CSV table of C-alpha atoms in Angstrom, one decimal:
chain,number,residue,atom,x,y,z
O,885,MET,CA,4.0,1.6,-11.3
O,886,THR,CA,2.3,-1.6,-10.1
O,887,ASP,CA,-1.3,-2.0,-9.1
O,888,THR,CA,-0.3,-2.3,-5.5
O,889,ALA,CA,1.8,0.9,-5.7
O,890,ALA,CA,-1.1,2.8,-7.3
O,891,LEU,CA,-3.6,1.6,-4.8
O,892,VAL,CA,-1.5,2.4,-1.7
O,893,SER,CA,-0.7,5.8,-3.1
O,894,HIS,CA,-4.3,6.5,-4.0
O,895,TRP,CA,-5.8,5.4,-0.7
O,896,ARG,CA,-3.1,7.2,1.3
O,897,ARG,CA,-4.0,10.4,-0.5
O,898,GLN,CA,-7.7,9.8,-0.1
O,899,CYS,CA,-7.1,9.6,3.6
O,900,GLY,CA,-5.1,12.8,3.6
O,901,MET,CA,-2.1,11.1,5.0
O,902,SER,CA,1.6,11.7,4.4
O,903,GLN,CA,3.9,8.8,3.7
O,904,ALA,CA,5.3,9.3,7.2
O,905,GLU,CA,1.9,9.2,8.8
O,906,LEU,CA,1.0,6.0,7.0
O,907,ALA,CA,4.3,4.5,7.9
O,908,HIS,CA,3.8,5.3,11.6
O,909,ALA,CA,0.3,3.9,11.6
O,910,ALA,CA,1.4,0.7,9.7
O,911,GLY,CA,4.4,0.2,11.9
O,912,THR,CA,7.0,0.6,9.1
O,913,GLY,CA,9.3,3.4,7.9
O,914,GLN,CA,8.5,6.2,5.5
O,915,ALA,CA,11.2,4.9,3.1
O,916,ALA,CA,9.4,1.6,2.9
O,917,ILE,CA,6.1,3.3,2.0
O,918,SER,CA,8.0,5.4,-0.7
O,919,ARG,CA,9.5,2.2,-2.2
O,920,ILE,CA,6.1,0.5,-2.2
O,921,GLU,CA,4.4,3.5,-3.9
O,922,SER,CA,7.1,3.9,-6.5
O,923,GLY,CA,6.9,0.2,-7.4
O,924,HIS,CA,10.5,-0.5,-6.3
O,925,ASP,CA,9.5,-2.8,-3.5
O,926,THR,CA,6.7,-5.4,-3.2
O,927,PRO,CA,5.3,-5.6,0.3
O,928,THR,CA,4.7,-8.8,2.1
O,929,LEU,CA,1.1,-9.8,3.0
O,930,PRO,CA,1.5,-8.9,6.7
O,931,VAL,CA,2.8,-5.4,5.7
O,932,LEU,CA,-0.1,-5.0,3.2
O,933,GLU,CA,-2.5,-6.0,5.9
O,934,ARG,CA,-1.1,-3.3,8.3
O,935,ILE,CA,-1.2,-0.7,5.5
O,936,ALA,CA,-4.8,-1.6,4.7
O,937,THR,CA,-5.8,-1.4,8.4
O,938,ALA,CA,-4.0,2.0,8.8
O,939,LEU,CA,-6.0,3.3,5.8
O,940,GLY,CA,-9.3,2.0,7.1
O,941,CYS,CA,-9.5,-0.5,4.2
O,942,SER,CA,-9.8,-4.3,3.9
O,943,LEU,CA,-7.3,-6.3,2.0
O,944,ALA,CA,-8.7,-8.6,-0.8
O,945,ILE,CA,-6.7,-10.8,-3.1
O,946,THR,CA,-8.2,-11.8,-6.4
O,947,PHE,CA,-6.9,-14.2,-9.1
O,948,ILE,CA,-8.0,-13.2,-12.6
O,949,THR,CA,-7.4,-15.4,-15.6
O,950,ASP,CA,-5.6,-13.8,-18.6
O,951,PRO,CA,-7.6,-13.5,-21.8
């Protein structure tokens, strides 16, 4: 599971939403949310922005150097 997958899944559950509810609110399909949460699909930035908005979150991108 990727960081993105874990974060989407975590925040969706925190909001008490089903995958179908999140998909509807983000303007995508439930299958797309399932693929994102399982790490089988990497969402584009516009899709991530819509997911974040649907979850009441802000999207932040950080670059971190490897040790």
